[in-house]
Amino acid sequence: MASEVAVTIVTVRDIFQDEAGRKSRFSDEYKNLSALIILDKQDLAQLGAKDGQKLLVKNDVGSVIVAARTSEDDAHPGLAFMYNSPWSNQLVSDDVCDGSIPGNKRIKATLSIAEGNVTQISELQARMQS
Amino acid sequence: MAICTGCSLLCEDIVAALENGAFSHVKNLCRKGHSHFQAAFTERTVPMIDGEKVDLDRAIAKAAEILKSAKSPLLYGWSNSTLEAQAAGIRLAEKLGATIDDTSSFCQGILTERILSGKIPTCTLDDVRNYADTTIFWGSDPSSSHPRHLSRFSYYPRGEKRQKSYEEERTCIAVDVRKSATAKLCSNYYFRVAPGGDAQFMEAILAVLEGKIPKVGDKKKMIELSSVLKKTEWGAIFPGLGMIYSLQDNMELFERLLAKLNEITTFKVIPMVGHYNMRGFNELMLEKTGFINRVSFKDGAVAHGPEHSALAAAKTCDTALVIGSDPLSALPFGTARALARQPLIAIDPRRSLTTDAAKVVIPSAISGLEAGGTAVRMDGVTIKFEPIIGTLLLSDEQIITRIMEAI
Ligand code: SF4
């Protein structure tokens, strides 16, 4: 078991999360479908974490606490997925390649078991104003 | 029939019955479209200045005052506005000497530019329905992003030359970093690429098409793919952000692949534009300025370049007008924070992170539901629509015109 696991996060879309975001960006439904990270079983096992475990995801850009979800895809250790949202955007660098494309598709981050709840939208809003 | 502005498919066959101010019955909407329609009745914005409710005239006057005194304003959003509102926005940018940009700047713009300049062959979605026997979803997942894409155009329907069932007539291929909902449908023809591995995969396809051994991928599967591509009568590729972000400045490789495929057979490309009128903004900007996005009108001249992209301008502007977009949710944290620190003017029908942070909020009518206008579908087809709900709210075009008059 490891206290920290390094992953590459790719941001993707999900119709259910999209639907929740269209209804309200401030609902628990949107938070529950956005503040999560989809991980390979092997990465979860390495952390000693189970489905639903709160994880601190951090990198040079920022950090968020989100819930782990076990991937149903073929094995992809080291590769994680997050849905496009203000939570995943906490980790996206705005250093752009050619002035155009932010690094949403290859975010390097580390994971560790978190104490406490997932980061609230109000906390993300406060960070923006700080 | 109503139109859905939930995505750039602009489905025109929506049946919606209203009763007592709510939809009592809707037909043909997908899950995404359904939430787009229902959203008309929740979390609507009201005119505000500094978090206090004001009347609309005051909010518009305040917006005009902020913009008038700004030295380097940014006008951003536009992909969820009608062509008429976009045209008014371009005039406003000219008048103010502002920077104007939309989401295509860090999305499908890089590909749309090549489509509009004729470097990449394209077609309409109706052509896809009528002729395509092979469709490739490359870094795109329409089942999540454009839910009726497969049923209306690219896989399931019968078309002029595709009269048999889809199992017999059409082959659907997915290239993606994950087995997305769409990739699951493509079963045998799902090709997993590593993040950033799309260029290598393109090189591998080029190699097998030329009868060489590919350097990546399962050789047997790659040879099978090559034979599907060679046997294709009429193919279409739908690139999503997955491919575009992965290729970045290597779009020439995609052009090479298309040139090779078109030596053998016919292959066309339609970018999987997300917002309902992103393509419209690009076409209009090209017509008015010679560039599809990222334009500054400072000192009366048209300047274009990465320094005028919304991502860059967010950090150099002294105010931003954001219309029909929620950059504080959608952009990288550093950019969102830079914008949040400016006096923001948000024109939006609904509450968002951006309206919450805005100095001035101006509520608008929802295009397609409460406001009519014109938009350009992802494949370049122009679609006109009328509102289906009566409202006293102003359309984006009317708001921009009022701001311009006040300035
Ligand atoms: S596919 Fe797009 S335009 Fe069509 S109903 Fe769904 S959200 Fe609306």
PDB file of N, CA and C in Angstrom, chain A residues 53-121:
ATOM      1  N   GLN A  53     -14.531   6.316  -1.415  1.00  0.00           N
ATOM      2  CA  GLN A  53     -13.527   6.898  -0.511  1.00  0.00           C
ATOM      3  C   GLN A  53     -13.196   8.337  -0.929  1.00  0.00           C
ATOM      4  N   LYS A  54     -13.095   9.229   0.032  1.00  0.00           N
ATOM      5  CA  LYS A  54     -12.722  10.617  -0.296  1.00  0.00           C
ATOM      6  C   LYS A  54     -11.210  10.683  -0.491  1.00  0.00           C
ATOM      7  N   LEU A  55     -10.826  11.293  -1.599  1.00  0.00           N
ATOM      8  CA  LEU A  55      -9.398  11.388  -1.921  1.00  0.00           C
ATOM      9  C   LEU A  55      -9.002  12.841  -2.123  1.00  0.00           C
ATOM     10  N   LEU A  56      -7.804  13.152  -1.667  1.00  0.00           N
ATOM     11  CA  LEU A  56      -7.249  14.469  -1.963  1.00  0.00           C
ATOM     12  C   LEU A  56      -6.489  14.338  -3.283  1.00  0.00           C
ATOM     13  N   VAL A  57      -6.867  15.133  -4.256  1.00  0.00           N
ATOM     14  CA  VAL A  57      -6.178  15.126  -5.544  1.00  0.00           C
ATOM     15  C   VAL A  57      -5.436  16.444  -5.632  1.00  0.00           C
ATOM     16  N   LYS A  58      -4.136  16.392  -5.800  1.00  0.00           N
ATOM     17  CA  LYS A  58      -3.416  17.675  -5.833  1.00  0.00           C
ATOM     18  C   LYS A  58      -2.276  17.656  -6.847  1.00  0.00           C
ATOM     19  N   ASN A  59      -1.955  18.853  -7.280  1.00  0.00           N
ATOM     20  CA  ASN A  59      -0.787  19.054  -8.146  1.00  0.00           C
ATOM     21  C   ASN A  59      -0.284  20.483  -7.964  1.00  0.00           C
ATOM     22  N   ASP A  60       0.609  20.904  -8.848  1.00  0.00           N
ATOM     23  CA  ASP A  60       1.195  22.249  -8.709  1.00  0.00           C
ATOM     24  C   ASP A  60       0.161  23.356  -8.849  1.00  0.00           C
ATOM     25  N   VAL A  61      -0.946  23.055  -9.510  1.00  0.00           N
ATOM     26  CA  VAL A  61      -1.947  24.082  -9.797  1.00  0.00           C
ATOM     27  C   VAL A  61      -2.903  24.257  -8.618  1.00  0.00           C
ATOM     28  N   GLY A  62      -3.354  23.156  -8.043  1.00  0.00           N
ATOM     29  CA  GLY A  62      -4.327  23.259  -6.952  1.00  0.00           C
ATOM     30  C   GLY A  62      -4.666  21.904  -6.377  1.00  0.00           C
ATOM     31  N   SER A  63      -5.732  21.873  -5.590  1.00  0.00           N
ATOM     32  CA  SER A  63      -6.141  20.604  -4.992  1.00  0.00           C
ATOM     33  C   SER A  63      -7.647  20.592  -4.752  1.00  0.00           C
ATOM     34  N   VAL A  64      -8.208  19.402  -4.739  1.00  0.00           N
ATOM     35  CA  VAL A  64      -9.627  19.225  -4.398  1.00  0.00           C
ATOM     36  C   VAL A  64      -9.811  17.887  -3.695  1.00  0.00           C
ATOM     37  N   ILE A  65     -10.848  17.820  -2.893  1.00  0.00           N
ATOM     38  CA  ILE A  65     -11.214  16.521  -2.316  1.00  0.00           C
ATOM     39  C   ILE A  65     -12.428  16.024  -3.096  1.00  0.00           C
ATOM     40  N   VAL A  66     -12.294  14.822  -3.631  1.00  0.00           N
ATOM     41  CA  VAL A  66     -13.376  14.242  -4.428  1.00  0.00           C
ATOM     42  C   VAL A  66     -13.576  12.783  -4.011  1.00  0.00           C
ATOM     43  N   ALA A  67     -14.650  12.183  -4.477  1.00  0.00           N
ATOM     44  CA  ALA A  67     -14.915  10.781  -4.149  1.00  0.00           C
ATOM     45  C   ALA A  67     -14.342   9.867  -5.235  1.00  0.00           C
ATOM     46  N   ALA A  68     -13.841   8.711  -4.822  1.00  0.00           N
ATOM     47  CA  ALA A  68     -13.302   7.746  -5.790  1.00  0.00           C
ATOM     48  C   ALA A  68     -14.436   6.918  -6.372  1.00  0.00           C
ATOM     49  N   ARG A  69     -14.330   6.635  -7.662  1.00  0.00           N
ATOM     50  CA  ARG A  69     -15.289   5.719  -8.285  1.00  0.00           C
ATOM     51  C   ARG A  69     -14.473   4.672  -9.047  1.00  0.00           C
ATOM     52  N   THR A  70     -14.837   3.408  -8.882  1.00  0.00           N
ATOM     53  CA  THR A  70     -14.085   2.352  -9.555  1.00  0.00           C
ATOM     54  C   THR A  70     -14.454   2.324 -11.033  1.00  0.00           C
ATOM     55  N   SER A  71     -13.447   2.283 -11.869  1.00  0.00           N
ATOM     56  CA  SER A  71     -13.679   2.267 -13.309  1.00  0.00           C
ATOM     57  C   SER A  71     -14.266   0.933 -13.758  1.00  0.00           C
ATOM     58  N   GLU A  72     -15.157   0.997 -14.741  1.00  0.00           N
ATOM     59  CA  GLU A  72     -15.722  -0.235 -15.312  1.00  0.00           C
ATOM     60  C   GLU A  72     -15.030  -0.576 -16.617  1.00  0.00           C
ATOM     61  N   ASP A  73     -14.064   0.237 -16.991  1.00  0.00           N
ATOM     62  CA  ASP A  73     -13.352   0.069 -18.262  1.00  0.00           C
ATOM     63  C   ASP A  73     -12.299  -1.037 -18.114  1.00  0.00           C
ATOM     64  N   ASP A  74     -11.694  -1.435 -19.249  1.00  0.00           N
ATOM     65  CA  ASP A  74     -10.556  -2.357 -19.192  1.00  0.00           C
ATOM     66  C   ASP A  74      -9.461  -1.690 -18.353  1.00  0.00           C
ATOM     67  N   ALA A  75      -8.521  -2.516 -17.878  1.00  0.00           N
ATOM     68  CA  ALA A  75      -7.505  -1.997 -16.944  1.00  0.00           C
ATOM     69  C   ALA A  75      -6.779  -0.768 -17.496  1.00  0.00           C
ATOM     70  N   HIS A  76      -6.623   0.250 -16.627  1.00  0.00           N
ATOM     71  CA  HIS A  76      -5.881   1.446 -17.038  1.00  0.00           C
ATOM     72  C   HIS A  76      -5.139   2.047 -15.846  1.00  0.00           C
ATOM     73  N   PRO A  77      -4.288   1.243 -15.170  1.00  0.00           N
ATOM     74  CA  PRO A  77      -3.596   1.791 -13.996  1.00  0.00           C
ATOM     75  C   PRO A  77      -2.790   3.037 -14.350  1.00  0.00           C
ATOM     76  N   GLY A  78      -2.813   3.990 -13.432  1.00  0.00           N
ATOM     77  CA  GLY A  78      -2.062   5.233 -13.647  1.00  0.00           C
ATOM     78  C   GLY A  78      -2.831   6.271 -14.431  1.00  0.00           C
ATOM     79  N   LEU A  79      -3.954   5.851 -15.017  1.00  0.00           N
ATOM     80  CA  LEU A  79      -4.774   6.778 -15.806  1.00  0.00           C
ATOM     81  C   LEU A  79      -6.115   6.953 -15.086  1.00  0.00           C
ATOM     82  N   ALA A  80      -6.468   8.195 -14.833  1.00  0.00           N
ATOM     83  CA  ALA A  80      -7.726   8.470 -14.120  1.00  0.00           C
ATOM     84  C   ALA A  80      -8.582   9.412 -14.958  1.00  0.00           C
ATOM     85  N   PHE A  81      -9.865   9.418 -14.673  1.00  0.00           N
ATOM     86  CA  PHE A  81     -10.775  10.301 -15.416  1.00  0.00           C
ATOM     87  C   PHE A  81     -11.581  11.166 -14.451  1.00  0.00           C
ATOM     88  N   MET A  82     -11.751  12.415 -14.843  1.00  0.00           N
ATOM     89  CA  MET A  82     -12.658  13.308 -14.107  1.00  0.00           C
ATOM     90  C   MET A  82     -13.557  13.976 -15.134  1.00  0.00           C
ATOM     91  N   TYR A  83     -14.777  14.292 -14.732  1.00  0.00           N
ATOM     92  CA  TYR A  83     -15.658  15.007 -15.646  1.00  0.00           C
ATOM     93  C   TYR A  83     -15.306  16.497 -15.631  1.00  0.00           C
ATOM     94  N   ASN A  84     -15.493  17.144 -16.784  1.00  0.00           N
ATOM     95  CA  ASN A  84     -15.254  18.590 -16.871  1.00  0.00           C
ATOM     96  C   ASN A  84     -16.128  19.300 -15.860  1.00  0.00           C
ATOM     97  N   SER A  85     -15.526  20.039 -14.976  1.00  0.00           N
ATOM     98  CA  SER A  85     -16.321  20.748 -13.967  1.00  0.00           C
ATOM     99  C   SER A  85     -15.409  21.709 -13.220  1.00  0.00           C
ATOM    100  N   PRO A  86     -15.974  22.553 -12.372  1.00  0.00           N
ATOM    101  CA  PRO A  86     -15.114  23.441 -11.585  1.00  0.00           C
ATOM    102  C   PRO A  86     -14.152  22.647 -10.685  1.00  0.00           C
ATOM    103  N   TRP A  87     -14.489  21.384 -10.354  1.00  0.00           N
ATOM    104  CA  TRP A  87     -13.601  20.584  -9.514  1.00  0.00           C
ATOM    105  C   TRP A  87     -12.371  20.169 -10.313  1.00  0.00           C
ATOM    106  N   SER A  88     -12.573  19.615 -11.498  1.00  0.00           N
ATOM    107  CA  SER A  88     -11.395  19.212 -12.286  1.00  0.00           C
ATOM    108  C   SER A  88     -10.593  20.440 -12.712  1.00  0.00           C
ATOM    109  N   ASN A  89     -11.277  21.564 -12.923  1.00  0.00           N
ATOM    110  CA  ASN A  89     -10.566  22.774 -13.359  1.00  0.00           C
ATOM    111  C   ASN A  89      -9.633  23.339 -12.294  1.00  0.00           C
ATOM    112  N   GLN A  90      -9.819  22.919 -11.035  1.00  0.00           N
ATOM    113  CA  GLN A  90      -8.876  23.328  -9.987  1.00  0.00           C
ATOM    114  C   GLN A  90      -7.471  22.812 -10.276  1.00  0.00           C
ATOM    115  N   LEU A  91      -7.401  21.759 -11.073  1.00  0.00           N
ATOM    116  CA  LEU A  91      -6.116  21.083 -11.302  1.00  0.00           C
ATOM    117  C   LEU A  91      -5.531  21.390 -12.673  1.00  0.00           C
ATOM    118  N   VAL A  92      -6.292  22.132 -13.502  1.00  0.00           N
ATOM    119  CA  VAL A  92      -5.866  22.359 -14.892  1.00  0.00           C
ATOM    120  C   VAL A  92      -4.991  23.604 -14.968  1.00  0.00           C
ATOM    121  N   SER A  93      -3.833  23.416 -15.540  1.00  0.00           N
ATOM    122  CA  SER A  93      -2.925  24.550 -15.704  1.00  0.00           C
ATOM    123  C   SER A  93      -3.444  25.454 -16.814  1.00  0.00           C
ATOM    124  N   ASP A  94      -3.268  26.756 -16.639  1.00  0.00           N
ATOM    125  CA  ASP A  94      -3.666  27.637 -17.735  1.00  0.00           C
ATOM    126  C   ASP A  94      -2.459  28.045 -18.571  1.00  0.00           C
ATOM    127  N   ASP A  95      -1.342  27.356 -18.355  1.00  0.00           N
ATOM    128  CA  ASP A  95      -0.212  27.515 -19.279  1.00  0.00           C
ATOM    129  C   ASP A  95      -0.638  26.841 -20.560  1.00  0.00           C
ATOM    130  N   VAL A  96      -0.685  27.593 -21.637  1.00  0.00           N
ATOM    131  CA  VAL A  96      -1.239  26.992 -22.844  1.00  0.00           C
ATOM    132  C   VAL A  96      -0.157  26.670 -23.853  1.00  0.00           C
ATOM    133  N   CYS A  97      -0.454  25.672 -24.670  1.00  0.00           N
ATOM    134  CA  CYS A  97       0.564  25.191 -25.596  1.00  0.00           C
ATOM    135  C   CYS A  97       0.838  26.214 -26.694  1.00  0.00           C
ATOM    136  N   ASP A  98      -0.216  26.618 -27.390  1.00  0.00           N
ATOM    137  CA  ASP A  98       0.027  27.592 -28.451  1.00  0.00           C
ATOM    138  C   ASP A  98      -0.924  28.758 -28.261  1.00  0.00           C
ATOM    139  N   GLY A  99      -1.129  29.091 -27.023  1.00  0.00           N
ATOM    140  CA  GLY A  99      -2.037  30.189 -26.733  1.00  0.00           C
ATOM    141  C   GLY A  99      -3.475  29.742 -26.820  1.00  0.00           C
ATOM    142  N   SER A 100      -3.714  28.468 -26.977  1.00  0.00           N
ATOM    143  CA  SER A 100      -5.097  28.075 -27.213  1.00  0.00           C
ATOM    144  C   SER A 100      -5.584  26.934 -26.348  1.00  0.00           C
ATOM    145  N   ILE A 101      -4.748  25.970 -26.076  1.00  0.00           N
ATOM    146  CA  ILE A 101      -5.315  24.732 -25.571  1.00  0.00           C
ATOM    147  C   ILE A 101      -4.836  24.439 -24.147  1.00  0.00           C
ATOM    148  N   PRO A 102      -5.750  24.535 -23.189  1.00  0.00           N
ATOM    149  CA  PRO A 102      -5.337  24.208 -21.834  1.00  0.00           C
ATOM    150  C   PRO A 102      -5.121  22.707 -21.669  1.00  0.00           C
ATOM    151  N   GLY A 103      -4.440  22.348 -20.588  1.00  0.00           N
ATOM    152  CA  GLY A 103      -4.003  20.946 -20.447  1.00  0.00           C
ATOM    153  C   GLY A 103      -5.030  20.013 -19.843  1.00  0.00           C
ATOM    154  N   ASN A 104      -6.309  20.131 -20.217  1.00  0.00           N
ATOM    155  CA  ASN A 104      -7.351  19.292 -19.607  1.00  0.00           C
ATOM    156  C   ASN A 104      -7.176  17.802 -19.842  1.00  0.00           C
ATOM    157  N   LYS A 105      -6.427  17.453 -20.872  1.00  0.00           N
ATOM    158  CA  LYS A 105      -6.411  16.040 -21.225  1.00  0.00           C
ATOM    159  C   LYS A 105      -5.213  15.281 -20.660  1.00  0.00           C
ATOM    160  N   ARG A 106      -4.310  15.961 -19.983  1.00  0.00           N
ATOM    161  CA  ARG A 106      -3.167  15.261 -19.404  1.00  0.00           C
ATOM    162  C   ARG A 106      -2.736  15.961 -18.124  1.00  0.00           C
ATOM    163  N   ILE A 107      -3.530  15.806 -17.086  1.00  0.00           N
ATOM    164  CA  ILE A 107      -3.235  16.487 -15.826  1.00  0.00           C
ATOM    165  C   ILE A 107      -2.447  15.515 -14.943  1.00  0.00           C
ATOM    166  N   LYS A 108      -1.254  15.925 -14.547  1.00  0.00           N
ATOM    167  CA  LYS A 108      -0.472  15.096 -13.620  1.00  0.00           C
ATOM    168  C   LYS A 108      -0.873  15.475 -12.199  1.00  0.00           C
ATOM    169  N   ALA A 109      -1.186  14.467 -11.390  1.00  0.00           N
ATOM    170  CA  ALA A 109      -1.598  14.765 -10.006  1.00  0.00           C
ATOM    171  C   ALA A 109      -1.276  13.578  -9.105  1.00  0.00           C
ATOM    172  N   THR A 110      -1.302  13.826  -7.808  1.00  0.00           N
ATOM    173  CA  THR A 110      -1.142  12.708  -6.870  1.00  0.00           C
ATOM    174  C   THR A 110      -2.411  12.560  -6.043  1.00  0.00           C
ATOM    175  N   LEU A 111      -2.645  11.318  -5.621  1.00  0.00           N
ATOM    176  CA  LEU A 111      -3.848  11.013  -4.842  1.00  0.00           C
ATOM    177  C   LEU A 111      -3.433  10.530  -3.463  1.00  0.00           C
ATOM    178  N   SER A 112      -4.193  10.930  -2.468  1.00  0.00           N
ATOM    179  CA  SER A 112      -4.006  10.359  -1.135  1.00  0.00           C
ATOM    180  C   SER A 112      -5.359  10.335  -0.432  1.00  0.00           C
ATOM    181  N   ILE A 113      -5.453   9.501   0.593  1.00  0.00           N
ATOM    182  CA  ILE A 113      -6.719   9.411   1.337  1.00  0.00           C
ATOM    183  C   ILE A 113      -6.976  10.752   2.032  1.00  0.00           C
ATOM    184  N   ALA A 114      -8.206  11.238   1.934  1.00  0.00           N
ATOM    185  CA  ALA A 114      -8.519  12.545   2.525  1.00  0.00           C
ATOM    186  C   ALA A 114      -9.362  12.392   3.773  1.00  0.00           C
ATOM    187  N   GLU A 115      -9.173  13.315   4.670  1.00  0.00           N
ATOM    188  CA  GLU A 115     -10.080  13.442   5.823  1.00  0.00           C
ATOM    189  C   GLU A 115     -11.156  14.428   5.365  1.00  0.00           C
ATOM    190  N   GLY A 116     -12.345  14.240   5.810  1.00  0.00           N
ATOM    191  CA  GLY A 116     -13.380  15.246   5.537  1.00  0.00           C
ATOM    192  C   GLY A 116     -14.133  15.008   4.245  1.00  0.00           C
ATOM    193  N   ASN A 117     -14.980  15.970   3.949  1.00  0.00           N
ATOM    194  CA  ASN A 117     -15.900  15.843   2.824  1.00  0.00           C
ATOM    195  C   ASN A 117     -15.324  16.356   1.526  1.00  0.00           C
ATOM    196  N   VAL A 118     -16.022  16.075   0.442  1.00  0.00           N
ATOM    197  CA  VAL A 118     -15.598  16.608  -0.856  1.00  0.00           C
ATOM    198  C   VAL A 118     -15.674  18.138  -0.806  1.00  0.00           C
ATOM    199  N   THR A 119     -14.843  18.763  -1.622  1.00  0.00           N
ATOM    200  CA  THR A 119     -14.813  20.225  -1.668  1.00  0.00           C
ATOM    201  C   THR A 119     -16.170  20.741  -2.153  1.00  0.00           C
ATOM    202  N   GLN A 120     -16.706  21.717  -1.438  1.00  0.00           N
ATOM    203  CA  GLN A 120     -18.014  22.278  -1.797  1.00  0.00           C
ATOM    204  C   GLN A 120     -17.864  23.336  -2.888  1.00  0.00           C
ATOM    205  N   ILE A 121     -18.919  23.556  -3.649  1.00  0.00           N
ATOM    206  CA  ILE A 121     -18.882  24.571  -4.714  1.00  0.00           C
ATOM    207  C   ILE A 121     -18.633  25.949  -4.094  1.00  0.00           C
TER     208      ILE A 121
END
